[in-house]
């Protein structure tokens, strides 16, 4: 993985740039000490690291605007950072860039149950948005696995999803408005607590733009009334193919589970060894969750079980209590951690048409043998969002490269069967060079033209999303 | 007029155009400032892929919505965003197309729960103003690969590019539906009831109030579920409401979707989006200028009929909307009026500047539906 060469003139101007930022921010909001900057040298894609020129932690929209004005004048690239949980390197800095962290922007600004929205500062964590409204019976729907730590700013940048988006949609479907600081420091308001845009849908464009169009400092989010209850059923199958077919049949019926999660044998075994969730010994399992009153849950689960029984299940385990539900979810929620116990891993995020699940799982198995690297599959099956975890040993020379090559092959496969490179993690630096497998030159050019409009100088997160060679002339 | 039946031909025609083009699908949504230019009718039609088990469909942009509805119904599925049929309100003829529905981001009552046309459009192919063929998104439900130009295209009314193909997320048809109805509530009381229902755990999929008429709440789902949920609402926040079921319920929502209560009488019709709580005060501010009103989306979408004279109350309406946040679109008025009164809500300067610059990138010659959105 390559990053652009840092500009010597910016590295040389570090003291001057830091001094200017210190003039416009409170004392403790500018970090320029080399040791302290270590905290900002990578995000959750920790294979790649580079300390930034400095980091700033503004605490208001006005302070963010002041930072952007300084950086715009000095021509310094700015890399926005939410909570640093990106698996795609979205917050990876270059040596000549300023990290703009939104961690201090964490207030709830307004809660309105009659109109069902909440307005928050963007550094607030995903889970704490729900935390602010759940006592009153409401929740914020998008639930990425990192929701305890990840920030709304990052959710908007990557258009994050989660296990429950089969029913509730992803961030873009739940975002009503933003306050955003433009690359030159101008503050704009897009959308608001009402529905849809009056003109062009700029909000839809900003969501998922990986911090390349502006810095979102405040967000208006749709909140929903909590269902009366929710319970999962766990179903074990004798093969991936059968489990995949079962998913398709359930979706066709008209029951809308809130989540359909899939784990294959390597993942089941790893989680069993790690948390002893008591999962059945089988090739694949599904965890399907439905919502409603007790009677409604019974009704839906019995229909799901009836469909599953046509697919010769190894085991069906309906939850009858909160404890049993927690146990069913325990393994799934610990899956990444469990795989991490075995080895280093790379987590992919390609999405495929649900109908292609059996074929793609088979091909991933073949690639695993070809590269000699183990793969566990744990993912959101209802919407085809795969999460193959490729295991490798970072200490063994050549293994990371081998793992990257295999990951690229899997992502090409996803595109080949009609899917895409990334379903919810974003392109970042990780999938940047693969963009041309999904998009033709004209497709990428018009996306870059959008960035030209919002950020003519290409100062915001410039080395992300687009292949370096393709964006080179614009970044020059 | 040119009727185009392939993407390649469309690209060629747009690239070779030497003047303004008026983009037309089914021609049923005559909305926006009148466009003077050669009519370009997009007849790229047909379902190219439909996987019921993946809830996805790929169709030519010129495919009639009715054809899509029929194909989906055969598999027990439907378009979740229930696009409005503008023929009822505008008195137009022709067959509404899916490309038109997406280009105008047309969503019906279920928008409040399921989402808008833009939320169910997974991918798009279009020809930009230079005649370049562009694709964005795909046919999978989760896709964050690159910028989401699909959202930008949805609601851009053919001013940025001409849609040739869209991928849609579709939805299983529920087993049954029922509607709870009350008569005689004023807008404040009506919206309060809608908010209470939408704030309940019962997953309301329609919440409308006919000003001077009925207050309506829809529940869809499994048969026992609908019985339970409507019962719980009638025992609780919707005490005094009555239940109607089956076709009678479906007919109610087709009427709301198409703004049927306001269609028959003459007058200009506005579509206003504010928060539900701001709706009643907005109606009060407009006073007797309003000759008929229908509130959907829990009260946040207000259809208003006013006399078509002068600027159709644009001044007072837009001032009131700007004060609380939202937007007002003049959906029905004569071409002469739409040439005079800005049809779309004027944007704050920085947003208007961004919109203009985007238009200049997608359509540097300014030939696609020029002026339609006032951009």
PDB file of C-alpha atoms in Angstrom, chain A residues 239-377:
ATOM      1  CA  UNK A 239     -23.482 -26.970   4.460  1.00  0.00           C
ATOM      2  CA  UNK A 240     -23.002 -23.328   3.508  1.00  0.00           C
ATOM      3  CA  UNK A 241     -25.035 -23.876   0.369  1.00  0.00           C
ATOM      4  CA  UNK A 242     -28.083 -25.053   2.304  1.00  0.00           C
ATOM      5  CA  UNK A 243     -27.830 -22.181   4.775  1.00  0.00           C
ATOM      6  CA  UNK A 244     -27.605 -19.721   1.877  1.00  0.00           C
ATOM      7  CA  UNK A 245     -30.706 -21.186   0.237  1.00  0.00           C
ATOM      8  CA  UNK A 246     -32.590 -20.921   3.526  1.00  0.00           C
ATOM      9  CA  UNK A 247     -31.758 -17.194   3.758  1.00  0.00           C
ATOM     10  CA  UNK A 248     -33.183 -16.599   0.301  1.00  0.00           C
ATOM     11  CA  UNK A 249     -36.376 -18.515   1.112  1.00  0.00           C
ATOM     12  CA  UNK A 250     -36.974 -16.574   4.318  1.00  0.00           C
ATOM     13  CA  UNK A 251     -36.515 -13.234   2.599  1.00  0.00           C
ATOM     14  CA  UNK A 252     -38.986 -14.220  -0.103  1.00  0.00           C
ATOM     15  CA  UNK A 253     -41.812 -14.988   2.333  1.00  0.00           C
ATOM     16  CA  UNK A 254     -42.554 -11.512   3.551  1.00  0.00           C
ATOM     17  CA  UNK A 255     -41.373 -11.889   7.115  1.00  0.00           C
ATOM     18  CA  UNK A 256     -38.857  -9.134   7.722  1.00  0.00           C
ATOM     19  CA  UNK A 257     -36.373 -10.313  10.295  1.00  0.00           C
ATOM     20  CA  UNK A 258     -34.375  -7.453  11.771  1.00  0.00           C
ATOM     21  CA  UNK A 259     -31.193  -9.464  11.351  1.00  0.00           C
ATOM     22  CA  UNK A 260     -29.994 -12.599   9.574  1.00  0.00           C
ATOM     23  CA  UNK A 261     -26.424 -13.410  10.589  1.00  0.00           C
ATOM     24  CA  UNK A 262     -24.311 -16.184   9.124  1.00  0.00           C
ATOM     25  CA  UNK A 263     -21.269 -18.021  10.548  1.00  0.00           C
ATOM     26  CA  UNK A 264     -19.327 -20.827   8.920  1.00  0.00           C
ATOM     27  CA  UNK A 265     -17.431 -23.707  10.539  1.00  0.00           C
ATOM     28  CA  UNK A 266     -14.090 -21.961  11.112  1.00  0.00           C
ATOM     29  CA  UNK A 267     -15.892 -19.109  12.878  1.00  0.00           C
ATOM     30  CA  UNK A 268     -18.144 -21.414  14.869  1.00  0.00           C
ATOM     31  CA  UNK A 269     -15.135 -23.406  16.081  1.00  0.00           C
ATOM     32  CA  UNK A 270     -13.132 -20.301  16.951  1.00  0.00           C
ATOM     33  CA  UNK A 271     -15.963 -18.736  18.936  1.00  0.00           C
ATOM     34  CA  UNK A 272     -16.734 -22.009  20.704  1.00  0.00           C
ATOM     35  CA  UNK A 273     -13.139 -22.222  21.855  1.00  0.00           C
ATOM     36  CA  UNK A 274     -13.202 -18.555  22.908  1.00  0.00           C
ATOM     37  CA  UNK A 275     -16.554 -17.975  24.654  1.00  0.00           C
ATOM     38  CA  UNK A 276     -18.230 -21.432  24.831  1.00  0.00           C
ATOM     39  CA  UNK A 277     -21.560 -20.216  23.516  1.00  0.00           C
ATOM     40  CA  UNK A 278     -22.698 -23.825  23.101  1.00  0.00           C
ATOM     41  CA  UNK A 279     -23.147 -23.612  19.351  1.00  0.00           C
ATOM     42  CA  UNK A 280     -23.962 -26.864  17.502  1.00  0.00           C
ATOM     43  CA  UNK A 281     -21.208 -28.733  15.688  1.00  0.00           C
ATOM     44  CA  UNK A 282     -22.134 -27.917  12.088  1.00  0.00           C
ATOM     45  CA  UNK A 283     -20.880 -26.431   8.823  1.00  0.00           C
ATOM     46  CA  UNK A 284     -22.906 -23.228   8.969  1.00  0.00           C
ATOM     47  CA  UNK A 285     -25.373 -21.503  11.223  1.00  0.00           C
ATOM     48  CA  UNK A 286     -27.832 -18.666  10.950  1.00  0.00           C
ATOM     49  CA  UNK A 287     -28.975 -16.365  13.725  1.00  0.00           C
ATOM     50  CA  UNK A 288     -32.286 -14.804  12.775  1.00  0.00           C
ATOM     51  CA  UNK A 289     -33.858 -12.160  14.963  1.00  0.00           C
ATOM     52  CA  UNK A 290     -37.450 -10.939  14.843  1.00  0.00           C
ATOM     53  CA  UNK A 291     -39.242  -8.196  16.773  1.00  0.00           C
ATOM     54  CA  UNK A 292     -42.648  -7.569  18.310  1.00  0.00           C
ATOM     55  CA  UNK A 293     -44.805  -8.715  21.199  1.00  0.00           C
ATOM     56  CA  UNK A 294     -44.328 -12.246  22.577  1.00  0.00           C
ATOM     57  CA  UNK A 295     -47.167 -13.599  20.442  1.00  0.00           C
ATOM     58  CA  UNK A 296     -45.868 -11.822  17.328  1.00  0.00           C
ATOM     59  CA  UNK A 297     -42.404 -13.198  17.907  1.00  0.00           C
ATOM     60  CA  UNK A 298     -43.809 -16.719  18.310  1.00  0.00           C
ATOM     61  CA  UNK A 299     -45.766 -16.351  15.093  1.00  0.00           C
ATOM     62  CA  UNK A 300     -42.763 -15.131  13.082  1.00  0.00           C
ATOM     63  CA  UNK A 301     -40.312 -17.625  14.561  1.00  0.00           C
ATOM     64  CA  UNK A 302     -42.651 -20.535  13.876  1.00  0.00           C
ATOM     65  CA  UNK A 303     -42.870 -19.475  10.215  1.00  0.00           C
ATOM     66  CA  UNK A 304     -39.093 -19.169   9.988  1.00  0.00           C
ATOM     67  CA  UNK A 305     -38.628 -22.564  11.617  1.00  0.00           C
ATOM     68  CA  UNK A 306     -41.092 -24.098   9.151  1.00  0.00           C
ATOM     69  CA  UNK A 307     -38.996 -22.783   6.261  1.00  0.00           C
ATOM     70  CA  UNK A 308     -35.762 -23.912   7.873  1.00  0.00           C
ATOM     71  CA  UNK A 309     -37.142 -27.423   8.358  1.00  0.00           C
ATOM     72  CA  UNK A 310     -37.423 -27.771   4.607  1.00  0.00           C
ATOM     73  CA  UNK A 311     -33.641 -27.318   4.482  1.00  0.00           C
ATOM     74  CA  UNK A 312     -32.784 -30.294   6.653  1.00  0.00           C
ATOM     75  CA  UNK A 313     -31.329 -28.380   9.589  1.00  0.00           C
ATOM     76  CA  UNK A 314     -28.843 -29.964  11.970  1.00  0.00           C
ATOM     77  CA  UNK A 315     -30.328 -28.099  14.898  1.00  0.00           C
ATOM     78  CA  UNK A 316     -32.924 -25.414  15.645  1.00  0.00           C
ATOM     79  CA  UNK A 317     -32.696 -23.470  18.858  1.00  0.00           C
ATOM     80  CA  UNK A 318     -35.440 -20.976  19.566  1.00  0.00           C
ATOM     81  CA  UNK A 319     -34.738 -18.553  22.349  1.00  0.00           C
ATOM     82  CA  UNK A 320     -37.343 -18.594  25.091  1.00  0.00           C
ATOM     83  CA  UNK A 321     -35.779 -16.026  27.390  1.00  0.00           C
ATOM     84  CA  UNK A 322     -33.462 -13.051  27.545  1.00  0.00           C
ATOM     85  CA  UNK A 323     -30.658 -15.300  28.842  1.00  0.00           C
ATOM     86  CA  UNK A 324     -31.026 -17.689  25.926  1.00  0.00           C
ATOM     87  CA  UNK A 325     -31.079 -14.775  23.473  1.00  0.00           C
ATOM     88  CA  UNK A 326     -27.893 -13.402  24.987  1.00  0.00           C
ATOM     89  CA  UNK A 327     -26.245 -16.798  24.673  1.00  0.00           C
ATOM     90  CA  UNK A 328     -27.212 -17.106  21.015  1.00  0.00           C
ATOM     91  CA  UNK A 329     -25.810 -13.647  20.285  1.00  0.00           C
ATOM     92  CA  UNK A 330     -22.700 -14.149  22.434  1.00  0.00           C
ATOM     93  CA  UNK A 331     -20.792 -16.178  19.859  1.00  0.00           C
ATOM     94  CA  UNK A 332     -21.695 -13.878  16.984  1.00  0.00           C
ATOM     95  CA  UNK A 333     -20.725 -10.765  18.892  1.00  0.00           C
ATOM     96  CA  UNK A 334     -17.431 -12.351  19.979  1.00  0.00           C
ATOM     97  CA  UNK A 335     -16.576 -13.692  16.536  1.00  0.00           C
ATOM     98  CA  UNK A 336     -14.031 -11.043  15.574  1.00  0.00           C
ATOM     99  CA  UNK A 337     -12.370 -11.245  18.969  1.00  0.00           C
ATOM    100  CA  UNK A 338     -12.320 -15.043  18.757  1.00  0.00           C
ATOM    101  CA  UNK A 339     -10.644 -15.004  15.365  1.00  0.00           C
ATOM    102  CA  UNK A 340      -8.185 -12.464  16.716  1.00  0.00           C
ATOM    103  CA  UNK A 341      -7.216 -14.969  19.433  1.00  0.00           C
ATOM    104  CA  UNK A 342      -6.082 -17.413  16.769  1.00  0.00           C
ATOM    105  CA  UNK A 343      -4.111 -15.021  14.628  1.00  0.00           C
ATOM    106  CA  UNK A 344      -3.863 -11.616  13.025  1.00  0.00           C
ATOM    107  CA  UNK A 345      -6.702 -11.162  10.575  1.00  0.00           C
ATOM    108  CA  UNK A 346      -7.890  -8.919   7.805  1.00  0.00           C
ATOM    109  CA  UNK A 347     -11.622  -8.273   7.708  1.00  0.00           C
ATOM    110  CA  UNK A 348     -13.158  -7.809   4.269  1.00  0.00           C
ATOM    111  CA  UNK A 349     -16.490  -6.200   3.553  1.00  0.00           C
ATOM    112  CA  UNK A 350     -17.633  -6.971  -0.004  1.00  0.00           C
ATOM    113  CA  UNK A 351     -21.346  -7.249  -0.683  1.00  0.00           C
ATOM    114  CA  UNK A 352     -22.911  -9.732  -3.082  1.00  0.00           C
ATOM    115  CA  UNK A 353     -26.427 -10.517  -4.291  1.00  0.00           C
ATOM    116  CA  UNK A 354     -27.915 -12.896  -1.704  1.00  0.00           C
ATOM    117  CA  UNK A 355     -28.496 -15.461  -4.458  1.00  0.00           C
ATOM    118  CA  UNK A 356     -24.728 -15.732  -4.971  1.00  0.00           C
ATOM    119  CA  UNK A 357     -23.932 -16.681  -1.371  1.00  0.00           C
ATOM    120  CA  UNK A 358     -23.373 -20.418  -1.936  1.00  0.00           C
ATOM    121  CA  UNK A 359     -21.198 -19.861  -5.012  1.00  0.00           C
ATOM    122  CA  UNK A 360     -19.083 -17.152  -3.389  1.00  0.00           C
ATOM    123  CA  UNK A 361     -18.542 -19.151  -0.203  1.00  0.00           C
ATOM    124  CA  UNK A 362     -17.341 -22.071  -2.280  1.00  0.00           C
ATOM    125  CA  UNK A 363     -14.933 -19.882  -4.229  1.00  0.00           C
ATOM    126  CA  UNK A 364     -13.596 -18.329  -1.027  1.00  0.00           C
ATOM    127  CA  UNK A 365     -12.904 -21.868   0.203  1.00  0.00           C
ATOM    128  CA  UNK A 366     -10.908 -22.556  -2.958  1.00  0.00           C
ATOM    129  CA  UNK A 367      -8.948 -19.312  -2.622  1.00  0.00           C
ATOM    130  CA  UNK A 368      -8.199 -20.221   0.986  1.00  0.00           C
ATOM    131  CA  UNK A 369      -6.617 -23.474  -0.164  1.00  0.00           C
ATOM    132  CA  UNK A 370      -4.786 -21.764  -3.007  1.00  0.00           C
ATOM    133  CA  UNK A 371      -3.155 -19.176  -0.749  1.00  0.00           C
ATOM    134  CA  UNK A 372      -2.761 -21.481   2.230  1.00  0.00           C
ATOM    135  CA  UNK A 373      -4.483 -18.971   4.514  1.00  0.00           C
ATOM    136  CA  UNK A 374      -7.467 -19.827   6.695  1.00  0.00           C
ATOM    137  CA  UNK A 375     -10.684 -17.848   6.296  1.00  0.00           C
ATOM    138  CA  UNK A 376     -13.654 -17.545   8.594  1.00  0.00           C
ATOM    139  CA  UNK A 377     -16.941 -16.142   7.334  1.00  0.00           C
TER     140      UNK A 377
END
